[in-house]
PDB file of C-alpha atoms in Angstrom:
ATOM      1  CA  UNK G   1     -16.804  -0.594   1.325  1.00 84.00           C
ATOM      2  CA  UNK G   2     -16.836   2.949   0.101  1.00 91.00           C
ATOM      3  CA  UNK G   3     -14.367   4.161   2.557  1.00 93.00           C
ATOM      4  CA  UNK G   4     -11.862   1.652   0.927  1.00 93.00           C
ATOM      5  CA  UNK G   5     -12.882   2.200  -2.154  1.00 94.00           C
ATOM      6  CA  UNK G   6     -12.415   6.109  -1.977  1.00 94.00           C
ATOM      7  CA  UNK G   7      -8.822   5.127  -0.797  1.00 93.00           C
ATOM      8  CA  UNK G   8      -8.500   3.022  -3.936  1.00 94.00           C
ATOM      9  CA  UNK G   9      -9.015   6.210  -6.033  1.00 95.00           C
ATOM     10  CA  UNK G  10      -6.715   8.894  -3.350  1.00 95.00           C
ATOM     11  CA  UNK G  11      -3.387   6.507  -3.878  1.00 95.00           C
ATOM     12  CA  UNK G  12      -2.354   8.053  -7.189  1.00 95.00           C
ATOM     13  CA  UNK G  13      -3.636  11.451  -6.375  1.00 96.00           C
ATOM     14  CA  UNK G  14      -1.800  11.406  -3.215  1.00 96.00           C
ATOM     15  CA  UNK G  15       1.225  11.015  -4.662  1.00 96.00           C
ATOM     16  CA  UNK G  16       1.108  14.506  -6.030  1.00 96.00           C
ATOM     17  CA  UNK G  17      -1.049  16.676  -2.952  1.00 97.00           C
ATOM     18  CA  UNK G  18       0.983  14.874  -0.129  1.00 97.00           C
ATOM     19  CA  UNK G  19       4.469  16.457  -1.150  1.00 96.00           C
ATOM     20  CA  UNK G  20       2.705  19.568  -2.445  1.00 96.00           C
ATOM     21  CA  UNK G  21       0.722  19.955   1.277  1.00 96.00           C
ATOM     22  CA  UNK G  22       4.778  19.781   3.050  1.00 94.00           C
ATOM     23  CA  UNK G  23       5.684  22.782   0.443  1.00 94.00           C
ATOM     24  CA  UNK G  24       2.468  24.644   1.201  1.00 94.00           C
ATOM     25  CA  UNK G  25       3.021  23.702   5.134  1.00 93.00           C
ATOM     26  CA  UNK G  26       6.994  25.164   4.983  1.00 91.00           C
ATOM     27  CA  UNK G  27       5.256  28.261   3.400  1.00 92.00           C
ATOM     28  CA  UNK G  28       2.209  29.068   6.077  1.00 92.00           C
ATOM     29  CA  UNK G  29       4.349  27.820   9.064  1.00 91.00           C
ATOM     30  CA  UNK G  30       7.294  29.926   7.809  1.00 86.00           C
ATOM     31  CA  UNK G  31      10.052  27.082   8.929  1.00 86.00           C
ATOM     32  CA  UNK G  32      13.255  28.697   7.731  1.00 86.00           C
ATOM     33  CA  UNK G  33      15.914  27.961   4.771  1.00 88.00           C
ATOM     34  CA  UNK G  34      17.074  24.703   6.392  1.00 89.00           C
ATOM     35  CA  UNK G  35      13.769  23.293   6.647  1.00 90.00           C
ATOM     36  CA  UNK G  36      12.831  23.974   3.165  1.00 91.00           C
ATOM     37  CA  UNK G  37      16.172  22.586   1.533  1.00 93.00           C
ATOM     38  CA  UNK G  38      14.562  19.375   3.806  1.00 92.00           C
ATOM     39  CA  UNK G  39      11.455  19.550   1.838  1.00 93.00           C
ATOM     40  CA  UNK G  40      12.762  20.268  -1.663  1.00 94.00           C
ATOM     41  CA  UNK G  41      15.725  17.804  -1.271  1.00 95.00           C
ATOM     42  CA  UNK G  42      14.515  14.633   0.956  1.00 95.00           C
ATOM     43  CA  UNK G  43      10.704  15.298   2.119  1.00 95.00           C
ATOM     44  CA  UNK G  44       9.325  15.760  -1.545  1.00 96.00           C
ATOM     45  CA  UNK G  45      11.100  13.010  -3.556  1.00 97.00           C
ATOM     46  CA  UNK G  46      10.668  10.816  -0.401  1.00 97.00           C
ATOM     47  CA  UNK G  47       7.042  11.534  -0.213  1.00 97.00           C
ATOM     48  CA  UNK G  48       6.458  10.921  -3.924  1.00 97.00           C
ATOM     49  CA  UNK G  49       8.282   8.018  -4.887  1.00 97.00           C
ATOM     50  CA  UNK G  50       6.562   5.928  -1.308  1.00 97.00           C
ATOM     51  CA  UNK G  51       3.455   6.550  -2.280  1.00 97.00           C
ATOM     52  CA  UNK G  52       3.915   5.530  -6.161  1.00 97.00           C
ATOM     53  CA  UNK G  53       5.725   2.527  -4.818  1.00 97.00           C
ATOM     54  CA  UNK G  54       2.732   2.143  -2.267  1.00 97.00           C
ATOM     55  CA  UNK G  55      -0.001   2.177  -5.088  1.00 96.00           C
ATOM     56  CA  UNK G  56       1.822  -0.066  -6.622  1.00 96.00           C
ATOM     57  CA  UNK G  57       2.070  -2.496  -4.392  1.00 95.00           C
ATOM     58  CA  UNK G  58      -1.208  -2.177  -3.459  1.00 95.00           C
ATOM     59  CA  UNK G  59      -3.079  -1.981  -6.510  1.00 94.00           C
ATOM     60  CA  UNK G  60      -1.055  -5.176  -8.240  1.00 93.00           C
ATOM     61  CA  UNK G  61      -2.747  -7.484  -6.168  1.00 92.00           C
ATOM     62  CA  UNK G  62      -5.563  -8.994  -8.173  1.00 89.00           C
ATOM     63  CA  UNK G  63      -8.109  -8.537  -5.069  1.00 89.00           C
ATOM     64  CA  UNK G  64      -7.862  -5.007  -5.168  1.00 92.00           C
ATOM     65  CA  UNK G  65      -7.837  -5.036  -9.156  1.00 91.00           C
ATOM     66  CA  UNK G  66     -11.012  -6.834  -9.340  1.00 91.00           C
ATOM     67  CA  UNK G  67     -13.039  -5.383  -6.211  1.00 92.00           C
ATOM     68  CA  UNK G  68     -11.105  -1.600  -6.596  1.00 93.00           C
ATOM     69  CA  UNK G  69     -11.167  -1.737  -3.165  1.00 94.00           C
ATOM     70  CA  UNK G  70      -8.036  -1.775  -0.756  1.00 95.00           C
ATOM     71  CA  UNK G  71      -7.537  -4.352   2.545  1.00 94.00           C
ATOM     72  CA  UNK G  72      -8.782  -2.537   5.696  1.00 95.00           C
ATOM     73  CA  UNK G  73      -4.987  -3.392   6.481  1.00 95.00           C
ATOM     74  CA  UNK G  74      -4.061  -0.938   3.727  1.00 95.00           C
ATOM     75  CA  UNK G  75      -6.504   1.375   4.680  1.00 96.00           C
ATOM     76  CA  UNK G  76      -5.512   1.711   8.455  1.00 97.00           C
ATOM     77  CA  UNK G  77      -1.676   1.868   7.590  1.00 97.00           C
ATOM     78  CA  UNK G  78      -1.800   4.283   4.570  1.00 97.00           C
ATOM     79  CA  UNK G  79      -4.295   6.718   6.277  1.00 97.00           C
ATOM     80  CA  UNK G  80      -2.277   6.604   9.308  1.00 98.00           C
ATOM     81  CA  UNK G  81       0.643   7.750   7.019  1.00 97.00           C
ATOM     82  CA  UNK G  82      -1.306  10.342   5.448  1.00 97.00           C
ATOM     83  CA  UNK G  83      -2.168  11.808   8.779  1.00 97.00           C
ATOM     84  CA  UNK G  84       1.170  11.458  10.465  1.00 97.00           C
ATOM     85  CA  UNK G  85       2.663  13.028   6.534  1.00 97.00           C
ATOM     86  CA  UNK G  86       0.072  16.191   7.129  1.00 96.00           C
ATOM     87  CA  UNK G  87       1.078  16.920  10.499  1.00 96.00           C
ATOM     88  CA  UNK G  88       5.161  16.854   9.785  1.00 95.00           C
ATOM     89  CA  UNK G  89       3.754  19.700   7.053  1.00 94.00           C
ATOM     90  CA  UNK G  90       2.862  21.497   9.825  1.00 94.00           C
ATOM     91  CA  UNK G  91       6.318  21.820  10.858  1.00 93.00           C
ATOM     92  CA  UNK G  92       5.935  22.599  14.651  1.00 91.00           C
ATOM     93  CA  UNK G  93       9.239  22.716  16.704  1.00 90.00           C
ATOM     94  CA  UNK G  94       8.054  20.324  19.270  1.00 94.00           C
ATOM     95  CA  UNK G  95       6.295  17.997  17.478  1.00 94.00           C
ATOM     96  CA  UNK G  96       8.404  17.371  13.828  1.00 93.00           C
ATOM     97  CA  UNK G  97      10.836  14.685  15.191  1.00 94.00           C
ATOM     98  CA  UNK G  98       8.308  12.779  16.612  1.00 96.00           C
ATOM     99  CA  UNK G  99       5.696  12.715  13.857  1.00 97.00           C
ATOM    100  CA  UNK G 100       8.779  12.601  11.257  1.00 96.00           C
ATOM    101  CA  UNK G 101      10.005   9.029  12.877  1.00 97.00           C
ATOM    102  CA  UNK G 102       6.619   7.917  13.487  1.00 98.00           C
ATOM    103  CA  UNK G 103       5.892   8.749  10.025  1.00 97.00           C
ATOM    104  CA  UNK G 104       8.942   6.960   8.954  1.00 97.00           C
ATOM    105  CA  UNK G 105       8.067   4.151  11.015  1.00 98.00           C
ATOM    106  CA  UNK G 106       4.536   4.019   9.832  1.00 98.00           C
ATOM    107  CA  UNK G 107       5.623   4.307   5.909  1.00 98.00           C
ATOM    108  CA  UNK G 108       7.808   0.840   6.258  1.00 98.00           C
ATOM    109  CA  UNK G 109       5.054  -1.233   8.531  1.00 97.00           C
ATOM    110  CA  UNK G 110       2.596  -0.149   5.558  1.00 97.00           C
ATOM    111  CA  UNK G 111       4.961  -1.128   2.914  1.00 97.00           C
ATOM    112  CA  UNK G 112       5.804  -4.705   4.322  1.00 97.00           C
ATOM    113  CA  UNK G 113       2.554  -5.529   4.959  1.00 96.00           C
ATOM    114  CA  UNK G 114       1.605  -4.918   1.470  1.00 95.00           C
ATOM    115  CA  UNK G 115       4.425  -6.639   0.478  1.00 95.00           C
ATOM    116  CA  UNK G 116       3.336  -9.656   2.378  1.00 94.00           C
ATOM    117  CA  UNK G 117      -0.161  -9.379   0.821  1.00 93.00           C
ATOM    118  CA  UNK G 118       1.029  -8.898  -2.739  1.00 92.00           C
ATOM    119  CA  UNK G 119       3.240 -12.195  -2.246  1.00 91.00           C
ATOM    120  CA  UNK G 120       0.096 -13.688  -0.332  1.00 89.00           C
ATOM    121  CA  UNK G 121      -2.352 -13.396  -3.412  1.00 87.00           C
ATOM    122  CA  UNK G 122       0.889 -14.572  -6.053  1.00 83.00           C
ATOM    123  CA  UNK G 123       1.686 -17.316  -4.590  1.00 76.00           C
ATOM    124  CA  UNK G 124      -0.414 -20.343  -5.249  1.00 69.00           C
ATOM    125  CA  UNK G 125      -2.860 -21.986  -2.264  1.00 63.00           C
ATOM    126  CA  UNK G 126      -1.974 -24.825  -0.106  1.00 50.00           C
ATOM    127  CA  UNK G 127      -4.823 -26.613  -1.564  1.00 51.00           C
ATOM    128  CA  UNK G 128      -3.595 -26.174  -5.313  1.00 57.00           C
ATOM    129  CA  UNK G 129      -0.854 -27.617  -4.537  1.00 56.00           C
ATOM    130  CA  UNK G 130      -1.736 -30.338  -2.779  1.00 52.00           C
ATOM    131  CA  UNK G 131      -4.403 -31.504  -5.658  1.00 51.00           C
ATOM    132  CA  UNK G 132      -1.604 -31.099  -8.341  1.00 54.00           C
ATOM    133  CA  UNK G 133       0.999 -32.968  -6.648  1.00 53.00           C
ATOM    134  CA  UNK G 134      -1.845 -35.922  -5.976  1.00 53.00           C
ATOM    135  CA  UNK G 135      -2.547 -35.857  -9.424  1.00 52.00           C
ATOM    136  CA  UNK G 136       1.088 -35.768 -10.531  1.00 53.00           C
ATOM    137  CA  UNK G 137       2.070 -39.131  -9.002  1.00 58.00           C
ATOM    138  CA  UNK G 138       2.065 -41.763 -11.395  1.00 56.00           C
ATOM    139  CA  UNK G 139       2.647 -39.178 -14.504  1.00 55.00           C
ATOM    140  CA  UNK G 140       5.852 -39.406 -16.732  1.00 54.00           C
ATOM    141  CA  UNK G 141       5.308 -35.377 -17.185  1.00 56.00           C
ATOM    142  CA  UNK G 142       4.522 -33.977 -13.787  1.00 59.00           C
ATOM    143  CA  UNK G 143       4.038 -30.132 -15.656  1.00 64.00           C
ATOM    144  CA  UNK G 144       0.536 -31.091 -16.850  1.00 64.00           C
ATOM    145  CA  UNK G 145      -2.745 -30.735 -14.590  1.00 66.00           C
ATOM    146  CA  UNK G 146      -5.536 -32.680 -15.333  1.00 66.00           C
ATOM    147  CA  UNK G 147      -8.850 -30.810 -13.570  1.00 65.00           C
ATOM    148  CA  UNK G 148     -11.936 -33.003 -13.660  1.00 69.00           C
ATOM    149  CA  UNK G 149     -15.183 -31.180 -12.703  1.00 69.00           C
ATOM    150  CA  UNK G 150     -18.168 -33.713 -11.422  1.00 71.00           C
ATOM    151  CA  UNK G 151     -21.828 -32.184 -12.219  1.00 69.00           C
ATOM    152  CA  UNK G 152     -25.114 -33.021 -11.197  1.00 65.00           C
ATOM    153  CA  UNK G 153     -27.133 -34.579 -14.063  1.00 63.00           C
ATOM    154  CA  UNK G 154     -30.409 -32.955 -12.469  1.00 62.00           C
ATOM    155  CA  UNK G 155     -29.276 -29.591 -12.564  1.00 56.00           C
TER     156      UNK G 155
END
């Protein structure tokens, strides 16, 4: 529980030390003028707006509202896209395809399954709808739901 609840809280300040750490990388790993017109032009603004999209996604669901805690699915896929983010910063010859696809890769597996969960938790249960449309038959106006709760006298 802590672990995804400390991920719940690095979402929105990722969005701002992520694209800073690829700047910082170009600079220590001294990658040359066509990598950093990369990392101003596409890496940054990439970077920044997936990962406000991502928190987005993530933290609309009301699960994650109400517990501040993120899926362990969330978890797995956006710390494997922080990792794989960190070590394109890095910007070593043999490695920066690679980790730059699998990055890329990673970034839209992340993003659909959130997706999917978002649309998950928004779309009403199999079970609400089957006690609505049980309790719509034999109504003139089949937009009203009747719920009636049974209690225990003794309690």
């Amino acid at each position: 529980m802590p672990l995804r609840r400390g991920f719940f809280f690095w979402l929105l300040p990722s969005a701002v030390i992520l694209p800073l750490w690829l700047l910082i990388g170009w600079i220590v790993s001294d990658a040359g003028g066509w990598a950093l017109a990369w990392v101003l032009i596409i890496a940054i603004p990439s970077v920044l707006v997936g990962q406000l999209v991502l928190t987005l996604l993530i933290r609309s669901r009301g699960t994650v509202r109400h517990t501040r805690t993120v899926s362990w699915w969330d978890a797995a896929g956006v710390g494997l896209w922080h990792v794989l983010t960190i070590a394109v910063g890095f910007f070593n010859r043999d490695w920066f395809w690679p980790l730059l696809i699998a990055a890329t890769v990673v970034f839209l597996a992340v993003f659909w399954s959130s997706l999917r969960q978002l649309l998950q938790e928004a779309s009403p249960s199999v079970i609400l709808r089957r006690y609505t449309a049980a309790a719509d038959r034999g109504r003139a106006d089949p937009s009203v739901v009747v719920l009636e709760e049974k209690r225990d006298p003794l309690l």
